[in-house]
Short mmCIF file of C-alpha atoms and ligand atoms in Angstrom, two decimals:
data_model
loop_
_atom_site.label_atom_id
_atom_site.label_comp_id
_atom_site.label_asym_id
_atom_site.label_seq_id
_atom_site.Cartn_x
_atom_site.Cartn_y
_atom_site.Cartn_z
CA MET A 1 -0.06 8.84 17.88
CA SER A 2 -1.17 11.32 20.29
CA ASP A 3 1.78 10.28 22.69
CA VAL A 4 4.44 10.99 20.04
CA ALA A 5 5.83 14.55 19.82
CA GLU A 6 5.26 16.42 16.39
CA GLY A 7 9.03 16.67 16.10
CA SER A 8 9.54 12.71 16.03
CA ARG A 9 6.78 11.75 13.46
CA ASN A 10 9.34 10.15 11.47
CA ASP A 11 10.75 8.03 14.11
CA ALA A 12 9.28 4.95 15.25
CA ALA A 13 9.75 2.00 17.36
CA LEU A 14 8.84 -1.29 15.69
CA VAL A 15 8.39 -4.37 17.95
CA LEU A 16 7.69 -7.74 16.61
CA ASP A 17 6.21 -9.79 19.40
CA GLU A 18 6.38 -13.65 19.27
CA LEU A 19 5.59 -13.32 15.53
CA ALA A 20 4.77 -16.58 13.88
CA LYS A 21 3.66 -17.33 10.32
CA CYS A 22 2.45 -20.63 8.97
CA PHE A 23 0.86 -20.95 5.45
CA GLU A 24 -1.98 -23.13 4.94
CA CYS A 25 -2.56 -24.45 1.50
CA ASP A 26 -4.60 -27.65 0.49
CA GLY A 27 -4.50 -28.80 3.94
CA ALA A 28 -0.90 -28.77 4.16
CA ARG A 29 0.78 -26.61 6.55
CA LEU A 30 4.09 -24.70 5.67
CA PRO A 31 5.72 -23.03 8.64
CA VAL A 32 7.48 -19.97 7.48
CA LEU A 33 8.60 -18.09 10.66
CA GLU A 34 9.05 -19.55 14.08
CA PRO A 35 7.92 -17.33 17.07
CA THR A 36 10.11 -14.31 16.86
CA SER A 37 10.37 -11.23 18.89
CA ILE A 38 12.57 -8.38 17.59
CA ARG A 39 12.75 -4.66 18.75
CA VAL A 40 13.89 -1.99 16.08
CA LYS A 41 14.68 1.55 17.69
CA ARG A 42 13.82 4.94 16.24
CA GLY A 43 16.10 5.82 13.26
CA GLU A 44 17.89 2.51 12.89
CA LEU A 45 18.50 0.37 9.83
CA PHE A 46 17.64 -2.93 10.90
CA VAL A 47 18.83 -5.65 8.48
CA MET A 48 17.31 -9.12 8.28
CA LEU A 49 19.46 -11.47 6.64
CA GLY A 50 18.79 -15.00 5.67
CA PRO A 51 19.04 -17.49 2.73
CA SER A 52 16.47 -17.29 -0.23
CA GLY A 53 13.26 -18.81 0.45
CA CYS A 54 13.62 -18.53 4.35
CA GLY A 55 10.55 -16.15 4.80
CA LYS A 56 12.21 -12.62 4.76
CA THR A 57 9.65 -11.54 2.36
CA THR A 58 6.78 -13.03 4.07
CA VAL A 59 7.98 -11.09 7.49
CA LEU A 60 7.91 -7.87 5.87
CA ARG A 61 4.49 -8.45 4.22
CA ILE A 62 3.11 -8.95 7.71
CA ILE A 63 4.91 -5.86 9.05
CA ALA A 64 3.37 -4.01 6.30
CA GLY A 65 -0.15 -5.23 6.91
CA LEU A 66 -0.40 -7.11 3.71
CA GLU A 67 -0.40 -10.52 5.35
CA PRO A 68 -1.92 -11.50 8.67
CA PRO A 69 0.37 -13.19 11.20
CA SER A 70 -0.68 -16.72 12.34
CA SER A 71 0.20 -15.75 16.03
CA GLY A 72 1.84 -12.82 17.80
CA GLU A 73 1.68 -9.15 16.51
CA VAL A 74 3.66 -6.34 15.17
CA ARG A 75 3.59 -2.75 16.90
CA LEU A 76 4.49 0.30 15.85
CA ASP A 77 4.82 3.08 18.28
CA GLY A 78 2.90 0.80 20.78
CA ARG A 79 -0.05 0.48 18.21
CA ARG A 80 -1.02 -2.96 16.67
CA VAL A 81 -0.56 -3.13 13.01
CA GLN A 82 -3.94 -4.33 11.20
CA GLY A 83 -3.52 -3.68 7.76
CA PRO A 84 -1.65 -1.48 5.25
CA SER A 85 -1.07 2.17 5.81
CA PRO A 86 1.21 5.03 4.46
CA GLU A 87 2.95 5.02 7.96
CA ARG A 88 4.64 1.86 6.85
CA GLY A 89 5.99 2.10 3.27
CA MET A 90 7.34 -0.70 1.33
CA VAL A 91 9.86 -0.92 -1.59
CA PHE A 92 9.55 -4.18 -3.35
CA GLN A 93 11.81 -6.66 -4.90
CA ASP A 94 10.29 -6.56 -8.12
CA PHE A 95 10.13 -3.28 -10.06
CA THR A 96 6.97 -1.72 -9.03
CA SER A 97 6.94 1.44 -10.87
CA PHE A 98 3.27 2.36 -12.29
CA ALA A 99 3.81 1.44 -15.94
CA TRP A 100 1.22 4.18 -16.89
CA LEU A 101 2.83 7.01 -14.87
CA THR A 102 5.92 9.04 -15.49
CA VAL A 103 8.69 9.33 -13.04
CA SER A 104 7.15 12.27 -11.60
CA GLU A 105 3.62 11.17 -11.44
CA ASN A 106 4.83 7.71 -9.96
CA ILE A 107 6.67 9.83 -6.99
CA ALA A 108 3.52 11.89 -6.62
CA PHE A 109 1.27 8.81 -6.52
CA GLY A 110 0.98 8.44 -2.69
CA LEU A 111 0.92 12.25 -2.18
CA ARG A 112 -2.13 12.64 -4.57
CA LEU A 113 -4.20 9.94 -2.81
CA ARG A 114 -4.85 12.19 0.17
CA PRO A 115 -6.10 16.01 0.08
CA HIS A 116 -3.39 17.79 -1.18
CA ASP A 117 -2.34 20.89 -2.64
CA PRO A 118 -0.95 20.61 -6.06
CA GLY A 119 1.70 23.14 -5.57
CA GLU A 120 3.35 21.39 -2.65
CA VAL A 121 3.26 18.11 -4.35
CA ARG A 122 5.02 19.50 -7.21
CA GLN A 123 7.71 20.93 -4.78
CA THR A 124 8.04 17.73 -2.88
CA VAL A 125 8.21 15.71 -6.03
CA ALA A 126 10.94 17.85 -7.50
CA ASP A 127 12.98 17.60 -4.14
CA TRP A 128 12.50 13.81 -4.58
CA VAL A 129 13.59 13.77 -8.10
CA ARG A 130 16.84 15.64 -7.37
CA LYS A 131 17.48 13.50 -3.98
CA VAL A 132 17.50 10.24 -5.88
CA GLY A 133 19.24 11.64 -8.89
CA LEU A 134 16.78 11.42 -11.67
CA ASP A 135 17.10 14.79 -12.74
CA GLY A 136 16.23 15.05 -16.49
CA PHE A 137 14.01 11.94 -16.35
CA GLU A 138 11.02 13.49 -14.75
CA SER A 139 8.72 12.70 -17.82
CA PHE A 140 10.17 9.29 -18.77
CA TYR A 141 7.84 6.23 -18.57
CA PRO A 142 9.19 3.27 -16.55
CA ARG A 143 9.64 1.14 -19.86
CA ASP A 144 12.39 3.50 -20.59
CA LEU A 145 14.35 3.44 -17.26
CA SER A 146 16.97 1.01 -16.02
CA GLY A 147 16.35 -1.29 -13.23
CA GLY A 148 18.22 0.95 -10.93
CA MET A 149 16.45 4.10 -12.13
CA GLN A 150 13.18 2.18 -11.55
CA GLN A 151 14.30 1.41 -8.09
CA ARG A 152 15.04 4.98 -7.40
CA VAL A 153 11.58 5.99 -8.47
CA ALA A 154 10.15 3.29 -5.86
CA ILE A 155 12.50 4.67 -2.89
CA ALA A 156 11.53 8.24 -3.94
CA ARG A 157 7.93 7.23 -4.25
CA THR A 158 7.98 5.69 -0.71
CA LEU A 159 9.93 8.19 1.29
CA ALA A 160 7.83 11.01 -0.25
CA VAL A 161 4.91 10.47 1.76
CA GLN A 162 7.01 10.34 5.24
CA PRO A 163 6.31 6.98 6.42
CA LYS A 164 7.22 6.34 9.85
CA LEU A 165 9.10 2.98 9.08
CA VAL A 166 10.19 2.19 5.65
CA LEU A 167 10.21 -1.60 4.63
CA MET A 168 12.89 -2.77 1.87
CA ASP A 169 12.65 -6.20 0.37
CA GLU A 170 16.11 -6.82 -1.53
CA PRO A 171 15.75 -3.50 -3.28
CA PHE A 172 19.00 -4.01 -4.98
CA GLY A 173 18.89 -7.72 -5.45
CA SER A 174 18.35 -7.64 -9.18
CA LEU A 175 20.72 -4.81 -10.03
CA ASP A 176 24.07 -5.46 -11.47
CA ALA A 177 27.16 -4.94 -9.03
CA GLN A 178 27.99 -1.18 -9.80
CA ALA A 179 24.12 0.02 -9.95
CA ARG A 180 24.09 -1.72 -6.58
CA TRP A 181 27.01 0.05 -5.10
CA GLN A 182 25.55 3.18 -6.13
CA MET A 183 21.97 2.58 -4.81
CA GLN A 184 23.75 1.61 -1.47
CA GLU A 185 25.50 4.75 -1.22
CA MET A 186 22.63 6.84 -2.37
CA LEU A 187 20.71 5.13 0.39
CA LEU A 188 23.41 6.03 3.09
CA ASN A 189 23.34 9.59 1.92
CA LEU A 190 19.49 9.78 2.31
CA ARG A 191 19.89 8.59 5.94
CA ARG A 192 22.46 11.23 6.58
CA GLU A 193 19.80 13.76 5.54
CA SER A 194 16.91 12.40 7.77
CA PRO A 195 17.35 9.16 9.77
CA THR A 196 14.26 7.21 8.93
CA THR A 197 13.64 3.79 10.75
CA ILE A 198 14.29 1.10 7.88
CA VAL A 199 14.00 -2.45 8.10
CA PHE A 200 16.08 -3.72 5.25
CA VAL A 201 15.93 -7.41 3.94
CA THR A 202 18.83 -8.71 2.00
CA HIS A 203 20.66 -12.00 1.42
CA ASP A 204 24.15 -10.39 0.81
CA VAL A 205 26.29 -10.30 3.94
CA GLU A 206 28.33 -7.64 2.64
CA GLU A 207 25.32 -5.25 1.95
CA ALA A 208 24.16 -6.07 5.19
CA ILE A 209 27.34 -4.80 7.07
CA PHE A 210 27.73 -1.88 4.71
CA LEU A 211 24.35 -0.53 5.41
CA GLY A 212 22.96 -1.92 8.69
CA ASP A 213 22.93 -0.68 12.13
CA ARG A 214 21.92 -3.86 13.36
CA ILE A 215 21.85 -7.29 11.66
CA ALA A 216 19.48 -10.29 12.56
CA VAL A 217 20.58 -13.44 10.92
CA PHE A 218 17.78 -16.05 10.19
CA SER A 219 17.82 -19.89 9.66
CA PRO A 220 16.61 -21.27 6.31
CA ARG A 221 12.78 -22.04 6.42
CA PRO A 222 11.04 -21.83 8.84
CA ALA A 223 12.87 -18.63 9.77
CA ARG A 224 14.17 -18.65 13.11
CA LEU A 225 16.41 -15.79 14.52
CA LEU A 226 20.06 -17.26 15.18
CA ARG A 227 21.90 -14.22 16.23
CA GLU A 228 22.00 -10.49 16.29
CA PHE A 229 25.07 -8.28 15.23
CA SER A 230 25.53 -4.68 15.91
CA VAL A 231 27.52 -2.66 13.46
CA PRO A 232 30.09 -0.55 14.67
CA TYR A 233 30.05 2.17 12.05
CA GLY A 234 28.08 5.42 12.25
CA VAL A 235 26.07 6.77 9.35
CA THR A 236 28.95 8.14 7.35
CA ARG A 237 30.39 5.07 5.51
CA ASP A 238 32.96 5.00 2.76
CA ARG A 239 33.49 1.97 0.52
CA SER A 240 37.04 1.47 1.88
CA ILE A 241 35.48 0.26 5.20
CA THR A 242 34.46 -3.05 3.21
CA ARG A 243 38.20 -3.87 2.94
CA ALA A 244 39.20 -3.24 6.42
CA ALA A 245 39.86 -6.05 9.00
CA PRO A 246 36.90 -5.15 11.34
CA PHE A 247 34.30 -5.56 8.27
CA ILE A 248 35.82 -8.78 7.13
CA GLU A 249 35.87 -10.23 10.77
CA MET A 250 32.22 -9.51 11.05
CA GLU A 251 31.56 -11.03 7.80
CA ARG A 252 33.35 -14.16 8.85
CA GLN A 253 31.25 -14.26 12.10
CA ILE A 254 28.00 -13.82 10.09
CA HIS A 255 28.97 -16.53 7.78
CA VAL A 256 29.90 -18.97 10.80
CA ALA A 257 26.17 -18.13 12.20
CA MET A 258 24.64 -18.79 9.12
CA ARG A 259 26.57 -21.98 8.39
CA GLY A 260 26.26 -23.31 11.85
CA GLU A 261 22.71 -24.06 11.69
CA VAL A 262 22.12 -25.71 8.40
CA MET B 1 14.26 -9.14 -41.62
CA LYS B 2 14.07 -5.91 -43.12
CA HIS B 3 10.68 -3.66 -42.83
CA GLY B 4 10.38 -3.89 -46.60
CA GLN B 5 10.95 -7.63 -46.79
CA ARG B 6 8.52 -8.22 -44.06
CA ARG B 7 5.58 -5.94 -46.24
CA ALA B 8 6.39 -8.02 -49.25
CA LEU B 9 5.86 -11.09 -47.29
CA GLY B 10 2.65 -10.04 -46.08
CA ILE B 11 1.22 -8.86 -49.31
CA ALA B 12 2.31 -12.14 -51.13
CA PRO B 13 -0.65 -14.14 -50.29
CA PHE B 14 -3.28 -11.41 -51.45
CA LEU B 15 -1.31 -11.56 -54.85
CA LEU B 16 -1.40 -15.42 -54.90
CA VAL B 17 -5.11 -15.47 -54.46
CA LEU B 18 -5.59 -12.83 -56.88
CA ALA B 19 -3.52 -14.68 -59.42
CA LEU B 20 -5.45 -17.96 -58.83
CA TRP B 21 -8.82 -16.00 -59.25
CA CYS B 22 -7.71 -14.47 -62.43
CA ILE B 23 -6.60 -17.64 -63.94
CA LEU B 24 -9.74 -19.45 -62.64
CA SER B 25 -12.16 -16.77 -64.02
CA TYR B 26 -10.45 -15.16 -67.17
CA GLY B 27 -9.04 -18.50 -68.32
CA GLY B 28 -12.96 -19.58 -68.39
CA VAL B 29 -12.28 -22.70 -65.87
CA VAL B 30 -15.21 -21.77 -63.81
CA ARG B 31 -18.31 -20.29 -65.03
CA ALA B 32 -18.87 -16.59 -64.53
CA LEU B 33 -22.06 -16.97 -62.68
CA PHE B 34 -20.09 -18.71 -59.80
CA LEU B 35 -16.91 -16.89 -60.30
CA PRO B 36 -16.93 -13.31 -62.01
CA THR B 37 -13.77 -11.82 -63.11
CA PRO B 38 -11.87 -9.37 -60.71
CA THR B 39 -12.63 -6.57 -63.37
CA ASN B 40 -16.34 -7.50 -63.35
CA VAL B 41 -16.34 -7.35 -59.46
CA ILE B 42 -14.70 -3.96 -59.30
CA SER B 43 -16.80 -2.15 -61.86
CA GLU B 44 -19.99 -3.68 -60.18
CA GLY B 45 -18.64 -2.45 -57.18
CA PHE B 46 -18.09 1.02 -58.39
CA ARG B 47 -21.75 1.20 -59.98
CA MET B 48 -23.07 0.18 -56.42
CA PHE B 49 -21.64 3.11 -55.23
CA ALA B 50 -22.69 5.33 -57.90
CA GLU B 51 -26.16 4.07 -58.84
CA GLU B 52 -27.38 2.19 -56.02
CA GLY B 53 -26.18 4.25 -52.94
CA PHE B 54 -24.15 1.68 -51.43
CA HIS B 55 -22.76 4.04 -49.03
CA ASN B 56 -26.01 4.49 -47.51
CA ASP B 57 -26.05 0.84 -46.72
CA ILE B 58 -22.43 0.99 -45.35
CA LEU B 59 -23.25 3.83 -43.05
CA LEU B 60 -26.54 1.98 -41.83
CA SER B 61 -24.61 -1.20 -41.03
CA LEU B 62 -22.01 1.07 -39.27
CA ALA B 63 -24.66 2.69 -37.28
CA ARG B 64 -26.29 -0.55 -36.27
CA VAL B 65 -22.74 -2.17 -35.05
CA PHE B 66 -21.90 1.15 -33.30
CA GLY B 67 -25.00 1.08 -31.50
CA GLY B 68 -24.79 -2.40 -29.85
CA PHE B 69 -21.04 -2.08 -29.59
CA LEU B 70 -21.30 1.21 -27.52
CA ILE B 71 -23.98 0.10 -25.39
CA SER B 72 -21.93 -3.16 -24.81
CA ALA B 73 -18.62 -1.30 -23.88
CA ALA B 74 -20.75 1.21 -21.46
CA PHE B 75 -21.99 -1.69 -19.56
CA GLY B 76 -19.66 -4.32 -20.31
CA VAL B 77 -16.45 -2.66 -19.33
CA PRO B 78 -17.53 -1.34 -15.94
CA LEU B 79 -19.08 -4.65 -14.91
CA GLY B 80 -15.88 -6.64 -16.07
CA ILE B 81 -13.67 -4.32 -14.11
CA LEU B 82 -16.07 -4.93 -11.05
CA MET B 83 -15.93 -8.74 -11.33
CA GLY B 84 -12.09 -8.62 -11.79
CA ALA B 85 -11.75 -6.24 -8.79
CA SER B 86 -14.13 -8.21 -6.49
CA ARG B 87 -14.48 -11.76 -5.54
CA THR B 88 -17.96 -11.12 -4.60
CA THR B 89 -19.26 -9.58 -7.71
CA ASP B 90 -17.45 -12.22 -9.79
CA THR B 91 -19.20 -15.05 -8.04
CA PHE B 92 -22.59 -13.72 -8.55
CA PHE B 93 -22.19 -12.78 -12.27
CA ALA B 94 -19.72 -15.25 -13.78
CA PRO B 95 -21.56 -18.38 -13.90
CA ILE B 96 -24.77 -16.79 -15.68
CA ILE B 97 -22.55 -14.87 -17.96
CA GLY B 98 -20.39 -17.85 -18.55
CA PHE B 99 -23.69 -19.84 -19.50
CA ILE B 100 -25.27 -17.10 -21.88
CA ARG B 101 -21.94 -16.74 -23.57
CA TYR B 102 -22.41 -20.47 -24.97
CA MET B 103 -25.63 -19.74 -26.64
CA PRO B 104 -24.72 -18.61 -30.11
CA ALA B 105 -25.94 -15.06 -30.76
CA THR B 106 -27.38 -15.65 -34.02
CA ALA B 107 -29.89 -18.29 -32.38
CA PHE B 108 -31.39 -15.42 -30.88
CA ILE B 109 -32.31 -13.52 -34.08
CA PRO B 110 -35.90 -15.33 -34.45
CA LEU B 111 -36.48 -14.38 -30.91
CA ALA B 112 -35.33 -10.67 -31.31
CA ILE B 113 -37.41 -10.28 -34.43
CA LEU B 114 -40.41 -11.62 -32.54
CA TRP B 115 -40.04 -9.50 -29.82
CA PHE B 116 -38.93 -6.16 -31.30
CA GLY B 117 -39.77 -6.60 -34.89
CA VAL B 118 -37.47 -6.04 -38.00
CA GLY B 119 -35.70 -2.81 -37.02
CA TYR B 120 -32.90 -0.73 -35.47
CA VAL B 121 -33.89 -2.01 -32.16
CA GLU B 122 -33.62 -5.39 -33.06
CA ASN B 123 -30.41 -5.02 -34.74
CA VAL B 124 -28.78 -3.23 -31.81
CA VAL B 125 -30.08 -5.84 -29.32
CA LEU B 126 -28.31 -8.75 -31.41
CA VAL B 127 -25.33 -6.83 -32.01
CA PHE B 128 -25.28 -6.43 -28.09
CA MET B 129 -25.87 -10.13 -27.72
CA SER B 130 -22.88 -11.14 -29.87
CA ILE B 131 -20.56 -8.79 -27.85
CA PHE B 132 -21.58 -8.23 -24.39
CA PHE B 133 -21.02 -11.29 -22.56
CA TYR B 134 -17.75 -12.22 -24.19
CA LEU B 135 -16.44 -8.66 -23.44
CA VAL B 136 -17.55 -8.62 -19.75
CA LEU B 137 -15.28 -11.89 -19.37
CA LEU B 138 -12.23 -10.34 -21.39
CA VAL B 139 -12.46 -7.30 -19.15
CA ALA B 140 -12.73 -9.14 -16.10
CA ASP B 141 -9.87 -11.32 -16.89
CA ALA B 142 -7.58 -8.27 -17.69
CA ALA B 143 -8.67 -6.69 -14.41
CA ALA B 144 -8.01 -9.99 -12.47
CA ASN B 145 -4.45 -10.03 -13.93
CA VAL B 146 -3.54 -6.77 -13.04
CA LYS B 147 0.00 -7.23 -11.31
CA LYS B 148 -0.36 -7.94 -7.55
CA PRO B 149 2.69 -5.98 -6.50
CA TRP B 150 1.32 -2.87 -8.02
CA ILE B 151 -2.06 -3.25 -6.00
CA ASP B 152 0.54 -3.88 -2.96
CA THR B 153 2.30 -0.97 -3.68
CA ALA B 154 -0.73 1.41 -3.80
CA LEU B 155 -2.06 -0.18 -0.40
CA THR B 156 1.11 0.68 1.14
CA LEU B 157 1.00 4.22 -0.10
CA GLY B 158 -2.33 4.77 1.71
CA ALA B 159 -4.79 3.80 -1.22
CA ASN B 160 -8.30 2.59 -0.14
CA ARG B 161 -10.03 -0.10 -2.01
CA LEU B 162 -11.89 2.31 -4.37
CA GLN B 163 -8.54 4.08 -5.11
CA VAL B 164 -7.08 0.84 -5.91
CA VAL B 165 -9.37 0.10 -8.37
CA THR B 166 -9.78 3.65 -10.18
CA LYS B 167 -5.94 4.26 -9.84
CA VAL B 168 -4.35 1.13 -10.38
CA VAL B 169 -6.91 -1.84 -11.78
CA VAL B 170 -8.64 0.51 -14.40
CA ARG B 171 -5.17 2.13 -15.59
CA ALA B 172 -3.28 -0.95 -15.74
CA ALA B 173 -5.88 -3.06 -17.40
CA ALA B 174 -6.71 -0.38 -19.78
CA PRO B 175 -4.52 -1.62 -22.79
CA ASP B 176 -6.11 -5.32 -22.58
CA VAL B 177 -9.57 -3.78 -22.23
CA TRP B 178 -8.87 -1.79 -25.31
CA ASN B 179 -7.76 -4.74 -27.26
CA ALA B 180 -10.70 -6.73 -25.97
CA MET B 181 -13.09 -4.11 -27.39
CA ARG B 182 -10.85 -4.29 -30.69
CA THR B 183 -11.73 -8.06 -31.05
CA MET B 184 -15.41 -7.77 -29.90
CA PHE B 185 -16.02 -4.80 -32.47
CA GLY B 186 -14.99 -7.35 -35.08
CA VAL B 187 -17.57 -9.90 -33.82
CA GLY B 188 -20.01 -7.40 -33.81
CA TRP B 189 -19.35 -6.46 -37.51
CA THR B 190 -19.65 -10.15 -38.41
CA MET B 191 -23.13 -10.28 -36.51
CA ILE B 192 -24.64 -7.40 -38.21
CA VAL B 193 -24.16 -8.85 -41.61
CA VAL B 194 -25.69 -12.08 -40.56
CA VAL B 195 -28.65 -10.08 -39.13
CA GLU B 196 -29.04 -8.15 -42.32
CA LEU B 197 -28.85 -11.47 -44.54
CA VAL B 198 -31.64 -12.85 -42.51
CA GLY B 199 -34.13 -9.76 -42.38
CA ALA B 200 -33.39 -6.14 -43.14
CA GLU B 201 -34.57 -3.76 -45.91
CA ALA B 202 -31.18 -2.09 -46.16
CA GLY B 203 -27.54 -2.56 -44.95
CA ILE B 204 -24.49 -4.35 -46.40
CA GLY B 205 -25.84 -7.57 -45.85
CA ALA B 206 -29.52 -6.90 -47.29
CA LYS B 207 -27.78 -5.75 -50.16
CA ILE B 208 -25.85 -9.06 -50.55
CA ILE B 209 -28.76 -11.23 -49.99
CA HIS B 210 -30.73 -9.12 -52.60
CA ALA B 211 -27.94 -9.48 -55.05
CA GLN B 212 -28.19 -13.37 -54.48
CA ARG B 213 -31.84 -13.52 -55.43
CA PHE B 214 -31.15 -12.14 -58.69
CA LEU B 215 -27.79 -14.06 -59.28
CA GLN B 216 -25.85 -11.05 -59.26
CA THR B 217 -22.38 -12.83 -58.44
CA PRO B 218 -20.23 -9.63 -59.01
CA LYS B 219 -22.35 -7.57 -56.54
CA ILE B 220 -22.14 -10.33 -53.85
CA MET B 221 -18.45 -10.35 -54.14
CA ALA B 222 -18.06 -6.73 -54.05
CA GLY B 223 -20.39 -6.37 -51.11
CA ILE B 224 -17.90 -9.16 -49.25
CA CYS B 225 -14.75 -7.41 -50.39
CA ILE B 226 -16.12 -4.15 -48.62
CA ILE B 227 -16.99 -5.68 -45.43
CA GLY B 228 -13.24 -7.26 -45.45
CA LEU B 229 -11.97 -3.45 -46.15
CA LEU B 230 -14.20 -2.02 -43.47
CA GLY B 231 -12.94 -4.41 -40.94
CA VAL B 232 -9.31 -3.95 -41.78
CA ALA B 233 -9.93 -0.10 -41.60
CA SER B 234 -11.63 -0.55 -38.02
CA ASP B 235 -8.61 -2.77 -36.94
CA LEU B 236 -6.09 0.00 -37.95
CA CYS B 237 -8.45 2.55 -36.14
CA PHE B 238 -8.20 0.74 -32.86
CA ARG B 239 -4.53 0.02 -33.30
CA ALA B 240 -3.62 3.98 -33.85
CA GLY B 241 -5.87 4.66 -30.70
CA TYR B 242 -3.94 2.12 -28.78
CA ARG B 243 -0.79 3.95 -29.63
CA PHE B 244 -2.25 7.21 -28.85
CA LEU B 245 -4.08 6.18 -25.66
CA PHE B 246 -1.18 3.94 -24.33
CA PRO B 247 2.12 5.43 -25.34
CA TRP B 248 3.48 3.98 -22.05
CA ALA B 249 2.66 0.49 -22.97
CA ARG B 250 5.55 -1.99 -24.15
CA ASN B 251 4.75 -3.93 -27.33
N1 LIG C 301 1.09 -16.85 -0.05
C1 LIG C 301 1.61 -17.76 0.02
N2 LIG C 301 1.16 -18.89 0.16
C2 LIG C 301 1.83 -20.06 0.70
N3 LIG C 301 3.28 -20.22 0.63
C3 LIG C 301 4.10 -19.18 0.63
C4 LIG C 301 3.35 -17.82 0.25
N4 LIG C 301 4.26 -16.82 0.30
C5 LIG C 301 5.21 -17.27 0.51
N5 LIG C 301 5.30 -18.65 0.66
C6 LIG C 301 6.36 -19.89 0.96
O1 LIG C 301 7.08 -19.28 2.07
C7 LIG C 301 8.49 -19.58 1.94
C8 LIG C 301 9.12 -18.25 2.03
O2 LIG C 301 8.90 -17.07 1.18
P1 LIG C 301 9.49 -15.76 1.37
O3 LIG C 301 9.12 -15.21 2.32
O4 LIG C 301 9.15 -15.20 -0.15
O5 LIG C 301 11.08 -16.03 1.40
P2 LIG C 301 12.36 -15.30 1.14
O6 LIG C 301 11.77 -13.77 0.94
O7 LIG C 301 13.06 -15.09 2.31
O8 LIG C 301 12.98 -15.61 -0.14
C9 LIG C 301 8.65 -19.91 0.51
O9 LIG C 301 8.84 -21.47 0.62
C10 LIG C 301 7.28 -19.57 -0.33
O10 LIG C 301 6.96 -20.65 -1.16
MG1 LIG C 302 12.03 -12.54 -0.84
#
């Protein structure tokens, strides 16, 4: 951390170095990830795209430090990942809002785990409530929120602790189409305000191109990196790009890359 | 089904039992010694309160149950949480607790009387024996079943192990723990009546066994009904407590 300037605290360079994973259960070996090397630049939104069950969640859990790799390692800013840490936030696929806490208390959860100034926490929480569009729902419990709102809470809760890296595991996967579009646009807006480094997992090709700066396409299990794509759009994107020729052409190429390996 | 209809459906069995009782007793099918009439039971019940200070027996029984229950909860809930949250603790305690649990607490009555003599300590120890071990296992189960993604989320937000337990496991398991306490309070209540039947100077169970010696069947039945009513009342209290403590929980 000492070699990183104060001003770039929110940026990170993530390296997966020959990372591989194989689950062992009841003597059987289940290879999930072939040795894979990936570099994610600071401020980049890196998409991992692959079919269901190929091992995407497992990779994110290894990066988060929730699961040990079988071989290889993960480095963030040159330091090896050895366990969970608030510098690597994660938004899970399931709705994980703490049921016993209100929206505000959920967002404050991470901030209150460390020494904190209550006034500052209140201010930060109020800012995030506004940024993710939950004004008026501050004192609601998760049971009274829609799935989309619960994911807004999860995103705000993760970003509020200012992680260097945010891991998102199909965060909009279980939302209906309209809510999914809204959430995608909200994520683009958040990135315009502050360009956090994000590893975003999805199996939706359109979502991958619409949100990503770079896309890594994985094979079915055991996951193997098939191809990487660079997305030619900046951080300001409009839904209309999804209907233009370059977008559709990239969609086609990704589909070819995915199909070519089955 | 409408709310009113549901309530009617729930009350119907009570009326059926009452009707059967009326036919058998007023109709003279069964002798009064074995089955007194409802009016007789009710009037005897009132007399027990008015002339024999039955409320003192009730308070005494309640004090015994609460003593054993509170001690069980004070030790059982933390131990259960610890077992649910830590593999090592669970490996250490689970076998012995699982073993003792299958020994009927009633079988300890002679031993408890031998060790502590008849009295409050003996009563509380026996209620404790009937509640503690099951409670620990129920709480451990509730703690172990806390959704894993909540724990992972807390870890990625910077929680250490202690914070995971205090800020996630305890909070998430609390409603199930409360329900376990509700169930075990009922068990303790049954236990104290048995303990009092076997050997106690006063208390609800003592009153019942005393009435049996003098063949005062109405008193026995009045005592049993009171036990049932108190059970229902305590259950309602626990339910109200649940709604008050856990407004966030789904039903
Ligand atoms: N803890 C585990 N133990 C054994 N197998 C697992 C474990 N977690 C995931 N798997 C298996 O690994 C494979 C990849 O799972 P996952 O990473 O969740 O895929 P994805 O997120 O791409 O759908 C699946 O076949 C799954 O059953
Ligand atoms: Mg997954």
